[in-house]
Coordinates of C-alpha atoms in Angstrom, one line a residue:
X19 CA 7.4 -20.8 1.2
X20 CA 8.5 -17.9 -0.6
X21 CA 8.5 -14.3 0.6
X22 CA 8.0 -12.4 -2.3
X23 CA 5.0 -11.2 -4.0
X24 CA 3.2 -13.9 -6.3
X25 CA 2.2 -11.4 -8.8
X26 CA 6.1 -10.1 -8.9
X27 CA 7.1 -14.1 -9.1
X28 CA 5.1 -14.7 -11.6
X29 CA 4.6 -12.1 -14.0
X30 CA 7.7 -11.0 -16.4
X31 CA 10.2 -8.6 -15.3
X32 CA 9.9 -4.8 -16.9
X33 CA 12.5 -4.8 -19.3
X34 CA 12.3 -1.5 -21.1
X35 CA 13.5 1.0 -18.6
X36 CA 15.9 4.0 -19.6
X37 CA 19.3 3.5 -19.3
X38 CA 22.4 5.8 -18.2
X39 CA 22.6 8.1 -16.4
X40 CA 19.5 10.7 -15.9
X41 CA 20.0 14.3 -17.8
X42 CA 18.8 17.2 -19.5
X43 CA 14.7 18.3 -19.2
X44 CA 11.5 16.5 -19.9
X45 CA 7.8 18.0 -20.0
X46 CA 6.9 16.0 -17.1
X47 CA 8.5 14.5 -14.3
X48 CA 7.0 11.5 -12.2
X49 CA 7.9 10.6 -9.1
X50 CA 6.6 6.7 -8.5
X51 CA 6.4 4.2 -10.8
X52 CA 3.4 2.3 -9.7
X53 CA -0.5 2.7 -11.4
X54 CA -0.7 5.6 -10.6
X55 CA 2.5 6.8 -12.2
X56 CA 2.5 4.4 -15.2
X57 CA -0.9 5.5 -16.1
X58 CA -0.2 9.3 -16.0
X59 CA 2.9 8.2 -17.8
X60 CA 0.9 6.4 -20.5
X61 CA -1.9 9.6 -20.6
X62 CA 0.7 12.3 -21.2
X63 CA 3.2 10.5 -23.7
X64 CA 0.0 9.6 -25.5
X65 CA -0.8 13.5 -25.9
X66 CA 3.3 14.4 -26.8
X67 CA 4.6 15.3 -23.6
X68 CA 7.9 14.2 -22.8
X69 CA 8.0 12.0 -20.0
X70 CA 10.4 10.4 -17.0
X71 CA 9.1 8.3 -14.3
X72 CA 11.2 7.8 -11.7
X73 CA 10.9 5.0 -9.1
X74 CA 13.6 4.6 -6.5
X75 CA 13.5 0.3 -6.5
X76 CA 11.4 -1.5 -9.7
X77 CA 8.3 -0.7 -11.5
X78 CA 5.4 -2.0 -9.8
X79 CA 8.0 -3.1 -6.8
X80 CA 5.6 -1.8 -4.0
X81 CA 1.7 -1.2 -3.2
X82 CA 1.2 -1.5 -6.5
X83 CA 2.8 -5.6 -7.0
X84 CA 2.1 -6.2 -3.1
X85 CA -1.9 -6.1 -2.8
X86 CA -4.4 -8.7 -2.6
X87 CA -5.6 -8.4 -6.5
X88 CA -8.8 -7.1 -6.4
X89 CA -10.0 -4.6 -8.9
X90 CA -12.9 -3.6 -6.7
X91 CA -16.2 -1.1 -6.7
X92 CA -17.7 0.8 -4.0
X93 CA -15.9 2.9 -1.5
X94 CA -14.0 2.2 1.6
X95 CA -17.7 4.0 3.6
X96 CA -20.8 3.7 4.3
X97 CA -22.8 5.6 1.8
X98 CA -25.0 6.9 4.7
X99 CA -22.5 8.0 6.9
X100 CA -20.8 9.7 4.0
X101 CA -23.4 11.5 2.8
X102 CA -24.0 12.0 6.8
X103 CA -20.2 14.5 6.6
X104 CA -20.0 15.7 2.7
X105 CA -23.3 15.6 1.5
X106 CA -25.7 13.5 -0.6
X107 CA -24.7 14.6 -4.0
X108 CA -20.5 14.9 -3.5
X109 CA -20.9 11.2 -1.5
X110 CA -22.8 9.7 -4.5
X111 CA -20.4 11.5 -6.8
X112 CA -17.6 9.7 -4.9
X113 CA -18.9 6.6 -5.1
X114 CA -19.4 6.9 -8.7
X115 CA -15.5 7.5 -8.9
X116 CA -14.8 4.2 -7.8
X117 CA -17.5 2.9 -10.6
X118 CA -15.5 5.3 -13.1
X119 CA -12.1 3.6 -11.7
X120 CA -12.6 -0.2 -12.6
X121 CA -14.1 0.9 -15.9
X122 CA -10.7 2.7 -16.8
X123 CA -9.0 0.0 -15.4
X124 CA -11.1 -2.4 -18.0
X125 CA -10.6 0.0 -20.9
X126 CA -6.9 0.1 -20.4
X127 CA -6.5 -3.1 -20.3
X128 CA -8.7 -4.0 -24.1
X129 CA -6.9 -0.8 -25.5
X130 CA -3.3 -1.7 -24.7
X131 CA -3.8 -5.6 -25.4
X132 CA -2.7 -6.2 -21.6
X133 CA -3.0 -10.3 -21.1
X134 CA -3.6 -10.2 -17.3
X135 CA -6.3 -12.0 -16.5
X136 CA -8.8 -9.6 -16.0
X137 CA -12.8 -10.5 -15.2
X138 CA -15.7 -9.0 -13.4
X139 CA -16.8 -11.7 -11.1
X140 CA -18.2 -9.5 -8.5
X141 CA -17.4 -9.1 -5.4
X142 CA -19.3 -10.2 -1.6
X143 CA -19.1 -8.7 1.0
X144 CA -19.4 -10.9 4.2
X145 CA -21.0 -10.6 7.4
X146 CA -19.0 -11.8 9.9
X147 CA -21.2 -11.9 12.4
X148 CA -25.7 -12.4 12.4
X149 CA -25.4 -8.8 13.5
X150 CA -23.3 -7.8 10.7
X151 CA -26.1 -8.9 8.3
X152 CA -28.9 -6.3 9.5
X153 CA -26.3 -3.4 9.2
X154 CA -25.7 -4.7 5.6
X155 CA -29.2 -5.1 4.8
X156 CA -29.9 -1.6 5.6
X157 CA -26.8 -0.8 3.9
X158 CA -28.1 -2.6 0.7
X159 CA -31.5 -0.2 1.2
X160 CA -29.9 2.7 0.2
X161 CA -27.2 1.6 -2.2
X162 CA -29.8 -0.5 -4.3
X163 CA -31.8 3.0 -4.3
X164 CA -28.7 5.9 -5.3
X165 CA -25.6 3.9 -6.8
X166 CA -25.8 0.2 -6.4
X167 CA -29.2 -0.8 -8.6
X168 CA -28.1 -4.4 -9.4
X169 CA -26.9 -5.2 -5.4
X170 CA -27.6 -8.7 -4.7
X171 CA -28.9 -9.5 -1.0
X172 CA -27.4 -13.0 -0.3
X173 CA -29.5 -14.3 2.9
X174 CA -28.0 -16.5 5.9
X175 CA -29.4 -19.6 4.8
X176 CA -28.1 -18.9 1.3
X177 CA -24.6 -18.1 1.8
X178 CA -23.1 -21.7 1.3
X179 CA -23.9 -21.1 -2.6
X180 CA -21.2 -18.2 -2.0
X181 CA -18.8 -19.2 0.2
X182 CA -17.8 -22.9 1.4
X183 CA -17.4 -21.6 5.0
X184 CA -19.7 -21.8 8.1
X185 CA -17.9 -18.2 9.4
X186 CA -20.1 -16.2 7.6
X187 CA -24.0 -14.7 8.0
X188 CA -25.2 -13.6 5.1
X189 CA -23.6 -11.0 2.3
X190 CA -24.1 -8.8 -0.2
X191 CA -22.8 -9.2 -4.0
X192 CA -21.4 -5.7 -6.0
X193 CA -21.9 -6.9 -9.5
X194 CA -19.0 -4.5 -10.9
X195 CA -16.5 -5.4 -9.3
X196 CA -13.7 -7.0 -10.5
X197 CA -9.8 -9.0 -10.3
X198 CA -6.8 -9.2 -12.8
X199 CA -2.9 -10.3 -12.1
X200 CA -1.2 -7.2 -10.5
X201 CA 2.0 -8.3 -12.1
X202 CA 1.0 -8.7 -15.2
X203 CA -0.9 -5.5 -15.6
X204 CA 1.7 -3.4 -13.9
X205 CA 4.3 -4.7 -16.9
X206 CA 1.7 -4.5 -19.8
X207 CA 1.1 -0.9 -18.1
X208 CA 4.9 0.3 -17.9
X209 CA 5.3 -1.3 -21.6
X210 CA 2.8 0.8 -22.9
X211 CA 3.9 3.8 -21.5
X212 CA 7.5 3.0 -22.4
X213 CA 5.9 2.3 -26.0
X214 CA 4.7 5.6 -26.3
X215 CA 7.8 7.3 -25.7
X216 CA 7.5 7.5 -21.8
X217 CA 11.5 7.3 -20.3
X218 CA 10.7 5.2 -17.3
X219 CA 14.1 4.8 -14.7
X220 CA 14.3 2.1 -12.4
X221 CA 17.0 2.5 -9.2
X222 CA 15.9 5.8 -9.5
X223 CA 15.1 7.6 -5.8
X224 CA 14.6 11.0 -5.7
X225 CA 16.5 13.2 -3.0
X226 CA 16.2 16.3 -3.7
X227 CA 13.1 18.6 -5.3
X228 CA 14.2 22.1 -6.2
X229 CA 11.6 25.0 -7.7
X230 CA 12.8 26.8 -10.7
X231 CA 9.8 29.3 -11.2
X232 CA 6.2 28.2 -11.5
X233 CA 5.5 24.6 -11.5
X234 CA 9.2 24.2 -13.0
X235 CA 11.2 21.9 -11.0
X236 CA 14.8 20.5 -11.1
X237 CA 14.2 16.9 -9.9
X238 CA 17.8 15.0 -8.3
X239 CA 17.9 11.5 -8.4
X240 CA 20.3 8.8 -7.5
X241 CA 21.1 8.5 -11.3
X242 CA 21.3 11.9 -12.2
X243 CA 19.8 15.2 -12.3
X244 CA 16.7 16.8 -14.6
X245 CA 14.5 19.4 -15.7
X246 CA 10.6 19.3 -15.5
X247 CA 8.2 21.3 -16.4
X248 CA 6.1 19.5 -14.1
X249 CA 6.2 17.1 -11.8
X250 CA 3.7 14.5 -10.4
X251 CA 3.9 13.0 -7.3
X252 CA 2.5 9.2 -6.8
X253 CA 4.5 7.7 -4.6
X254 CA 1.7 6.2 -2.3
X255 CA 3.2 5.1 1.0
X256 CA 6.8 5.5 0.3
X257 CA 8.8 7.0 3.4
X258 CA 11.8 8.6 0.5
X259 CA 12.2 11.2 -0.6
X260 CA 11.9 15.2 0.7
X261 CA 8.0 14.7 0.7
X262 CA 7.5 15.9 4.4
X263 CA 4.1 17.3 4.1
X264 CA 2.6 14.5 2.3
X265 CA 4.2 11.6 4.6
X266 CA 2.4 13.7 7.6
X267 CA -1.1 13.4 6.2
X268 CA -0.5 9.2 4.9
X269 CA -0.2 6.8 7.8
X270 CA 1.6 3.8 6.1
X271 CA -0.2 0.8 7.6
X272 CA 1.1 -2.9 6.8
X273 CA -1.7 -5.2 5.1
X274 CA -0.3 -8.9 4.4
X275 CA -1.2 -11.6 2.3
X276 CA -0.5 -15.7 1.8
X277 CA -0.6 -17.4 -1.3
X278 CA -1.6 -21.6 -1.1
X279 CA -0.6 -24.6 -3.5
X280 CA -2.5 -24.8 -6.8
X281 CA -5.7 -25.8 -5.6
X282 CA -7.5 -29.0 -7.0
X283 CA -10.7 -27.5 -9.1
X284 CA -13.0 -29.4 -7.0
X285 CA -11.3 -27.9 -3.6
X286 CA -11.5 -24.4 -5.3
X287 CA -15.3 -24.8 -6.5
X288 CA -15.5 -25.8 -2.7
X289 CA -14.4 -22.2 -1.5
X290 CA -15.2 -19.7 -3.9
X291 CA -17.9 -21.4 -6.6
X292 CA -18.4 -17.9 -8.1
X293 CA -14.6 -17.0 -8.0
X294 CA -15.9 -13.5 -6.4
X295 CA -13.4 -11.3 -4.8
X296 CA -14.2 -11.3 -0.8
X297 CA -13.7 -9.1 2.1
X298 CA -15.5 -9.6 5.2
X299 CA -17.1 -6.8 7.8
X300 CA -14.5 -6.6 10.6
X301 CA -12.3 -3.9 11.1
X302 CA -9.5 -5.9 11.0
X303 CA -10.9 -8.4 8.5
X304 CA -9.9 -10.2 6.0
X305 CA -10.1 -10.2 1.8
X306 CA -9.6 -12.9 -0.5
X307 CA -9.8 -14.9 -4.4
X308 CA -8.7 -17.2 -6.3
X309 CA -6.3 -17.0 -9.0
X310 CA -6.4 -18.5 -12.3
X311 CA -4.5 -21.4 -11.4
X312 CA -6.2 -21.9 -8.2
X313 CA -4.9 -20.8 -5.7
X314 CA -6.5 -18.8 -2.7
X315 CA -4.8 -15.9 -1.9
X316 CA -5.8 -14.7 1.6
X317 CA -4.8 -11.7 2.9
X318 CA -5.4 -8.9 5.9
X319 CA -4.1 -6.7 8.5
X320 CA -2.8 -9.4 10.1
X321 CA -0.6 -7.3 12.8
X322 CA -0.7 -3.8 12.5
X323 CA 3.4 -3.5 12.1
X324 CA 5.2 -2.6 9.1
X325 CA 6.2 -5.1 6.3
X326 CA 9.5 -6.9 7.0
X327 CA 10.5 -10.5 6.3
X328 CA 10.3 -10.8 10.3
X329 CA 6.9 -9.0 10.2
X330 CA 5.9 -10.8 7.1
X331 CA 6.2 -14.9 8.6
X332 CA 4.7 -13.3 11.9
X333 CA 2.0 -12.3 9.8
X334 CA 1.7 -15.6 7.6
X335 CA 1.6 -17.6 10.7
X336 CA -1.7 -15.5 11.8
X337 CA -3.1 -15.7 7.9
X338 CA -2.6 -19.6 7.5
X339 CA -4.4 -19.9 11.4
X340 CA -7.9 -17.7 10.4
X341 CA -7.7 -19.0 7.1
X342 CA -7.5 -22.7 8.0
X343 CA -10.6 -21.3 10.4
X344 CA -12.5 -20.4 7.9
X345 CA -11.8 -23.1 5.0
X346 CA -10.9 -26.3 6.9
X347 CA -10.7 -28.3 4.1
X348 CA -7.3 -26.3 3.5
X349 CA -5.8 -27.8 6.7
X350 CA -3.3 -29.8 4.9
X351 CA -2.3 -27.2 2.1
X352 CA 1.1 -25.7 1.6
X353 CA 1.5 -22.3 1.6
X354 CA 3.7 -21.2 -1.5
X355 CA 3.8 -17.5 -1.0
X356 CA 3.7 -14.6 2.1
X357 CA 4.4 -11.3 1.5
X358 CA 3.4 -7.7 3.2
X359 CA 3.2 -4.3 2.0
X360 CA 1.9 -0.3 3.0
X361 CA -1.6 0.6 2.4
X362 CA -1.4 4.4 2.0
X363 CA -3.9 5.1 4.6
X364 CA -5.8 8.6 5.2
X365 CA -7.3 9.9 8.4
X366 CA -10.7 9.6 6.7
X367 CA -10.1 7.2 4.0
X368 CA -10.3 9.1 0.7
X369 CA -7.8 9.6 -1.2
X370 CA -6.5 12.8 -2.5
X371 CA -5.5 14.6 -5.4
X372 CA -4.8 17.8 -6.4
X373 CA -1.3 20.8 -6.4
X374 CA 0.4 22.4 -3.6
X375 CA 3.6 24.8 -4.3
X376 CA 3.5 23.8 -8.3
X377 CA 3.6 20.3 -7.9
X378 CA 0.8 17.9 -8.5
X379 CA -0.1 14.8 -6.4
X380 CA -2.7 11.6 -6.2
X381 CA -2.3 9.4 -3.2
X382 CA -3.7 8.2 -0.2
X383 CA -6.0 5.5 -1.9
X384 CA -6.6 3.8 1.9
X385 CA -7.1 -0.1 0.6
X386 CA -8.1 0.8 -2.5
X387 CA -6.0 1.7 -4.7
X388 CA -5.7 -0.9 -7.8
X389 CA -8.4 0.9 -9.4
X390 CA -8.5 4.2 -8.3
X391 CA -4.3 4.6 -8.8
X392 CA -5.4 3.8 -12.5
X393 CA -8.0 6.4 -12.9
X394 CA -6.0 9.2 -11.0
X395 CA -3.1 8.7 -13.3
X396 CA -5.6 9.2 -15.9
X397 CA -7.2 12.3 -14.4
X398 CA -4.3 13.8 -13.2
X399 CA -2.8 13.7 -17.1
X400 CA -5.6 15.3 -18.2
X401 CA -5.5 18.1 -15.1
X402 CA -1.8 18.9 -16.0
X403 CA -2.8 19.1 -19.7
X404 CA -4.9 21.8 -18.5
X405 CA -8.6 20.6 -17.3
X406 CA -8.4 21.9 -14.3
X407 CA -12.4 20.3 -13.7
X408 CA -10.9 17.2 -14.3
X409 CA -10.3 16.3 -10.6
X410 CA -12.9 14.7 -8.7
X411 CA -11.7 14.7 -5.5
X412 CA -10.8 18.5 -5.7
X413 CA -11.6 20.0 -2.6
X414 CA -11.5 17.8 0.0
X415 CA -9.8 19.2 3.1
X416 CA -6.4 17.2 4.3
X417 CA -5.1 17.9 7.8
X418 CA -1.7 16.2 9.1
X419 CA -2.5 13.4 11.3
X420 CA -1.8 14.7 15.0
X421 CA 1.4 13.3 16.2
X422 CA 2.5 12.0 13.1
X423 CA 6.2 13.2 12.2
X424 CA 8.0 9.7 11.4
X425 CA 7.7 6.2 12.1
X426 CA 3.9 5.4 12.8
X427 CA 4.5 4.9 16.5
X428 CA 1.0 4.8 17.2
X429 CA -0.1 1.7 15.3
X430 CA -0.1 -0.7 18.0
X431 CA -2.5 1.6 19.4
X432 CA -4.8 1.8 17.2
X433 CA -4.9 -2.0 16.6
X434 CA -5.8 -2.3 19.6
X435 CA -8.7 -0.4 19.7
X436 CA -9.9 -1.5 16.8
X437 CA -9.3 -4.9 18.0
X438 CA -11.5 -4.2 21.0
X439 CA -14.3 -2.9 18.1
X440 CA -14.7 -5.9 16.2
X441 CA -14.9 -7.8 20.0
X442 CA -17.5 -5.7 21.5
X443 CA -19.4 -5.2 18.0

């Protein structure tokens, strides 16, 4: 068993990163060099700006390599109990946002030529329990009605034609949804951008963040100094960097994943027959697919600790257990793959964009971030070019999370009580 990512294992390494030493001034500056970075990068060197992206390890080396591949619709809510805190119309606009996302993500990927893999298959969601199924029936009411008009209903008795598992009561099937290789997009991504005349610099980590005048910033790095007119923040859950405000309002919470054997086609039909992504309704559930050369990837929050490799075989231990649970026909298959990584977790799980003290940001994607980092590099290009209506998460408030000043002390805690949820509920 490896512990590394399978979509960093198996995709080709970036190989057209700047080299020396990091010098003069640049139009924009970007500080992460995941989606959401690579995709600004792409935007603005598209529309002449001069660009650097600056990532402290490799391109795609974190949330953006580490996740469970989906490329999914729909937000991280329910629609009603949205609507319930920020109104009908902004919680159907958000959810349309998420629509907007895996569209970009599907554009970018036919534009640029990216070979990664990429199909709608849908996603279910899964009851885990009989009473889960009524709350997602009258969660399909309302969908169907406002944002959702295609929403499948998969009944209890029909579920085995979803899911070769007898864990499961019932579901509901999000047409739009989709899943690609990570890996492969993330390089096709940073290529592009790099084609266009993006500098991208690996090794990079920035320590220092200095205001010249306006949104004017001389940016220090590990390899050197520069200039920017601009500069972008999208560095997710990363805990470097003089980024003190932000870390206080993202609680970095580990999510882990396991990677099996190839799977023989008729042991994959057996699982997934529509090779849908799937998450189930606990709190601390789990999400899973296939991959094109079957094999089922099978992820969750399966302690809530950071990623380590320590953390990581605790966590693979807990993933092959549920997983055989679920699917015991994988009882005897070897797991090939175990990794962990930070979800970049808000206290209300939205994500946010927007500029404080002249420099721009887009983080916080909570679980869902594949599609959404896309289309906020994309927005956030165009706000920095000047649309300033570009942003549609403009406006949402952002408190710091109580307590929160370093290490997230308090995860235990909170595992526990949601734990104690998905017991009693």
């Amino acid at each position: 068993m490896k512990f590394e990512p399978y979509w960093l294992a198996t995709a080709p390494r970036f190989g057209a990163g700047a080299t020396g030493p990091l010098a003069g001034s640049v139009d924009v500056a970007i500080v992460g060099g995941g989606f959401t970075g690579l995709s600004a990068a792409l935007a603005l060197a598209k529309s002449g700006a001069s660009v650097a992206v600056l990532e402290a390890g490799r391109v795609i080396g974190e949330a953006s390599g580490r996740n469970g591949g989906h490329c999914n619709n729909g937000l991280a809510h329910d629609l009603g109990g949205l609507a319930a805190s920020l109104g009908q119309d902004r919680a159907v606009a958000l959810y349309r946002v998420f629509d907007d996302a895996v569209d970009e993500v599907e554009r970018l990927v036919a534009s640029e030529a990216i070979d990664c893999d990429f199909a709608r298959t849908g996603k279910i969601k899964l009851a885990a329990k009989p009473e889960h199924f009524a709350k997602l029936q009258k969660s399909a009411e309302l969908l169907s009605r406002t944002v959702e008009p295609d929403l499948t209903v998969v009944r209890p008795e029909h579920i085995r034609q979803e899911i070769g598992s007898d864990g499961f009561h019932g579901g509901l099937v999000f047409p739009r949804s989709a899943h690609m290789h990570m890996g492969r997009f993330g390089v096709g991504l940073a290529d592009a951008a790099a084609r266009r005349g993006a500098s991208i610099y690996e090794n990079a980590a920035v320590t220092e963040l200095h205001r010249l005048n306006g949104r004017a910033h001389r940016v220090v790095t590990s390899r050197g100094e520069i200039e920017a007119g601009q500069v972008l923040l999208a560095t997710g859950a990363s805990r470097q960097g003089p980024f003190a405000w932000l870390r206080r309002r993202i609680v970095p919470v580990g999510s882990f994943i396991i990677a099996t054997a190839p799977l023989s086609t008729e042991l994959a039909a057996s699982i997934l027959p529509m090779r849908r992504t799937a998450t189930t309704t606990k709190n601390i559930g789990n999400y899973f697919r296939l991959t094109p050369d079957n094999r089922l990837l099978f992820g969750g929050r399966a302690r809530f600790a950071l990623s380590s490799p320590k953390s990581d075989a605790k966590s693979g231990a807990i993933l092959q257990a549920r997983m055989i649970e679920l699917f015991p026909q994988l009882s005897g298959v070897r797991i090939d793959y175990c990794w962990g990584g930070l979800v970049d977790m808000t206290s209300d799980r939205l994500p946010r964009a927007g500029e404080r003290g002249g420099v721009f940001y887009a983080l916080g994607y909570s679980g869902h971030g594949t599609q959404m980092s896309v289309h906020m590099g994309q927005i956030m290009a165009r706000v920095m070019a000047g649309d300033v209506n570009a942003n549609p998460l403009a406006g949402l408030a952002w408190s710091a999370v109580p307590g929160h000043f370093g290490p997230p002390w308090f995860l235990p805690f909170v595992g526990a009580y949601y734990r104690y949820q998905d017991w009693r509920h």
